[in-house]
GROMACS .gro file of C-alpha atoms in nm:
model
  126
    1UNK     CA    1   8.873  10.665   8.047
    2UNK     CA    2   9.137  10.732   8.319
    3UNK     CA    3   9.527  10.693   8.192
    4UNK     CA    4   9.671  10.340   8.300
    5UNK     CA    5   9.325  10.167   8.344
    6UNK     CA    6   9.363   9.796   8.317
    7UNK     CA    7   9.300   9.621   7.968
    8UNK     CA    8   9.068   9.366   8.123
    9UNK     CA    9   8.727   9.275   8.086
   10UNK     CA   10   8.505   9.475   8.293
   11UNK     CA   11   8.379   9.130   8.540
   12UNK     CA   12   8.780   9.081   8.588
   13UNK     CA   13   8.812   9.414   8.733
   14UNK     CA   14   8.871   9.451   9.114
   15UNK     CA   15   8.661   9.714   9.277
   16UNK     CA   16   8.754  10.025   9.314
   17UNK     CA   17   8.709  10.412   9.438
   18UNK     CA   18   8.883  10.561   9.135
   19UNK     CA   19   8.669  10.347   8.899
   20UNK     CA   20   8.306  10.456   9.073
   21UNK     CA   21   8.253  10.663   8.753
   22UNK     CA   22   8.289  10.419   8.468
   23UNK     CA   23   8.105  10.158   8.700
   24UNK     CA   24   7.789  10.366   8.708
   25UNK     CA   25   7.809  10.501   8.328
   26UNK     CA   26   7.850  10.016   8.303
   27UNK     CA   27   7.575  10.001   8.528
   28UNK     CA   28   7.305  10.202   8.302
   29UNK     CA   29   7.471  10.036   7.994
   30UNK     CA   30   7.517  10.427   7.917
   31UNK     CA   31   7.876  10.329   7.795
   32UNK     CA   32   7.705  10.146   7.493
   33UNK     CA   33   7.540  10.488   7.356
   34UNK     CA   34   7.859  10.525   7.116
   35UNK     CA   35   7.781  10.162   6.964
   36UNK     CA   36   7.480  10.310   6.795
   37UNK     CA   37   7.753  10.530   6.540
   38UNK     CA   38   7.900  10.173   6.413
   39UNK     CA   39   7.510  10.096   6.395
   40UNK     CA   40   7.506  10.337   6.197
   41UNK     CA   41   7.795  10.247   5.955
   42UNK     CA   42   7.708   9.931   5.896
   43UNK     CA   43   7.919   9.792   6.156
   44UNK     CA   44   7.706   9.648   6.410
   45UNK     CA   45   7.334   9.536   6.469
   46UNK     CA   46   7.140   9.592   6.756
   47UNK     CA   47   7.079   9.235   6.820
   48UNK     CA   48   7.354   8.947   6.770
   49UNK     CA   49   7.693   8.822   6.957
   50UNK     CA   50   7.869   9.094   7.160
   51UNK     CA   51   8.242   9.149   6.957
   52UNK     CA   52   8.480   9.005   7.165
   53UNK     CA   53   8.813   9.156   7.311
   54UNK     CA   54   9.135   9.147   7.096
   55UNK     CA   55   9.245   8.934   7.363
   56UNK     CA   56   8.972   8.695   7.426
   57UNK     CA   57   9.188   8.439   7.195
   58UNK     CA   58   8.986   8.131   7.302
   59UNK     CA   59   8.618   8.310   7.271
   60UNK     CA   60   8.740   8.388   6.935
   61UNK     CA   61   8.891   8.105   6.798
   62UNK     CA   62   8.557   7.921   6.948
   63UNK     CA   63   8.345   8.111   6.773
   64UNK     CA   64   8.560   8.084   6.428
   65UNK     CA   65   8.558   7.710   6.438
   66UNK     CA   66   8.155   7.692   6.534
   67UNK     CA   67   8.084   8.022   6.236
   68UNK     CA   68   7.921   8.252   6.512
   69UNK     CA   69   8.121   8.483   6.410
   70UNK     CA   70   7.993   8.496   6.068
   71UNK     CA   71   7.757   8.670   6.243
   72UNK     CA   72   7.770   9.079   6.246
   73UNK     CA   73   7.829   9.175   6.608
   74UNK     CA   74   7.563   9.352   6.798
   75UNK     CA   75   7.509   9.570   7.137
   76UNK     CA   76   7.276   9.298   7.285
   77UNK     CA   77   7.233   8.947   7.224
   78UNK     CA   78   7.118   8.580   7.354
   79UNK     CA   79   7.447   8.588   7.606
   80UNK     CA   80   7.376   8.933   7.722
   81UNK     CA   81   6.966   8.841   7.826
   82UNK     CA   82   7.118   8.528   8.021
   83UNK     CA   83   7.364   8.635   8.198
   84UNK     CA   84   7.591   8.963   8.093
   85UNK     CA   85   7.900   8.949   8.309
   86UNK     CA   86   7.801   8.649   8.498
   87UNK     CA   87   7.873   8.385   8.305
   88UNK     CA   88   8.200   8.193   8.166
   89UNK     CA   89   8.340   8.222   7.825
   90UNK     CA   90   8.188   7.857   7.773
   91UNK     CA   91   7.819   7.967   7.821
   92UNK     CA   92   7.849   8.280   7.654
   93UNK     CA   93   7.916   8.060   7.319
   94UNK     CA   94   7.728   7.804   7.371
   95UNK     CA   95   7.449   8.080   7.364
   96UNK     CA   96   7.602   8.262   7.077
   97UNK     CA   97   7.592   7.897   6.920
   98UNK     CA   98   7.182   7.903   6.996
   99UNK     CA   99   7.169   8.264   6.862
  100UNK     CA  100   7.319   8.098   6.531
  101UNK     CA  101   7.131   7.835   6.495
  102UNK     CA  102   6.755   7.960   6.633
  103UNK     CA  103   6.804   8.341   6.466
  104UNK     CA  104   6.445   8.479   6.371
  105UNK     CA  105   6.255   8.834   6.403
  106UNK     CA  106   6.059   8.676   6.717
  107UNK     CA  107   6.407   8.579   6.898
  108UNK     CA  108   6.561   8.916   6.815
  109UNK     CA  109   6.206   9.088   6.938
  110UNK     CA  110   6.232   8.891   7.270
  111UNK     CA  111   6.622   8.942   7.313
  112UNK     CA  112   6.513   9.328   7.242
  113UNK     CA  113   6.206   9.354   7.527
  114UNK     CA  114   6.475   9.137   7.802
  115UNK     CA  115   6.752   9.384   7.710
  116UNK     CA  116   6.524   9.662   7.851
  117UNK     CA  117   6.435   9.433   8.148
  118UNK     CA  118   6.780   9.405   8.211
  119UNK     CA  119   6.925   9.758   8.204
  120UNK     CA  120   6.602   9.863   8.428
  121UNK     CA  121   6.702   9.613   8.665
  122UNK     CA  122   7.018   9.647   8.658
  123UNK     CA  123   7.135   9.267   8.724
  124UNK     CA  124   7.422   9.030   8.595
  125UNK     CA  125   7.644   9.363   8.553
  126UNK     CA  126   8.031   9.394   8.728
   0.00000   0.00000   0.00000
């Protein structure tokens, strides 16, 4: 990562040249390859609500108060498959919130097989 890059979400960022790097590495959802360590550890699952920002306050306390975060955080989930970067904060829990409540081995399957849709076709991504 350069020195001084913004601490925003990646769909808040403004183009730009001196970015054209981490955009393509975002692109190919390369940048995620790292994850699969805290997979690993124990820290993450493959499939289940991205972790949020330390300074997505209101994602967070919303998904406190509705327990989707008593869910352990994963590299693709339910919000991911509908919409990545293109939705707001209020869709992205209220499909967290089906995650939660519809969680099964077929749901994960089919959030698995539309994950690889999705990085082949490169859509919904800033």
């Amino acid at each position: 990562m350069k020195k001084n890059t913004p601490d925003i979400p990646t769909d808040m960022l403004k183009s730009s040249p001196f970015y054209f790097g981490g955009r393509i590495l975002r692109k190919l959802s390369i940048d995620e390859i790292p994850q699969l360590f805290n997979i690993i550890r124990g820290e993450m699952n493959f499939i289940g609500p991205r972790p949020a920002l330390y300074n997505q306050n209101y994602l967070i306390e919303k998904r406190k108060k509705l327990k989707i975060s008593s869910l352990t955080p994963g590299i693709t989930g339910w919000a991911q498959i509908n919409g990545r970067d293109k939705i707001t904060e209020n869709e992205k829990i209220e499909l967290d919130y089906y995650y939660l409540i519809n969680k099964s081995v077929i749901l994960d399957i089919q959030i698995l097989l539309k994950t690889f849709i999705k990085v082949l076709s490169i859509k919904d991504i800033d």
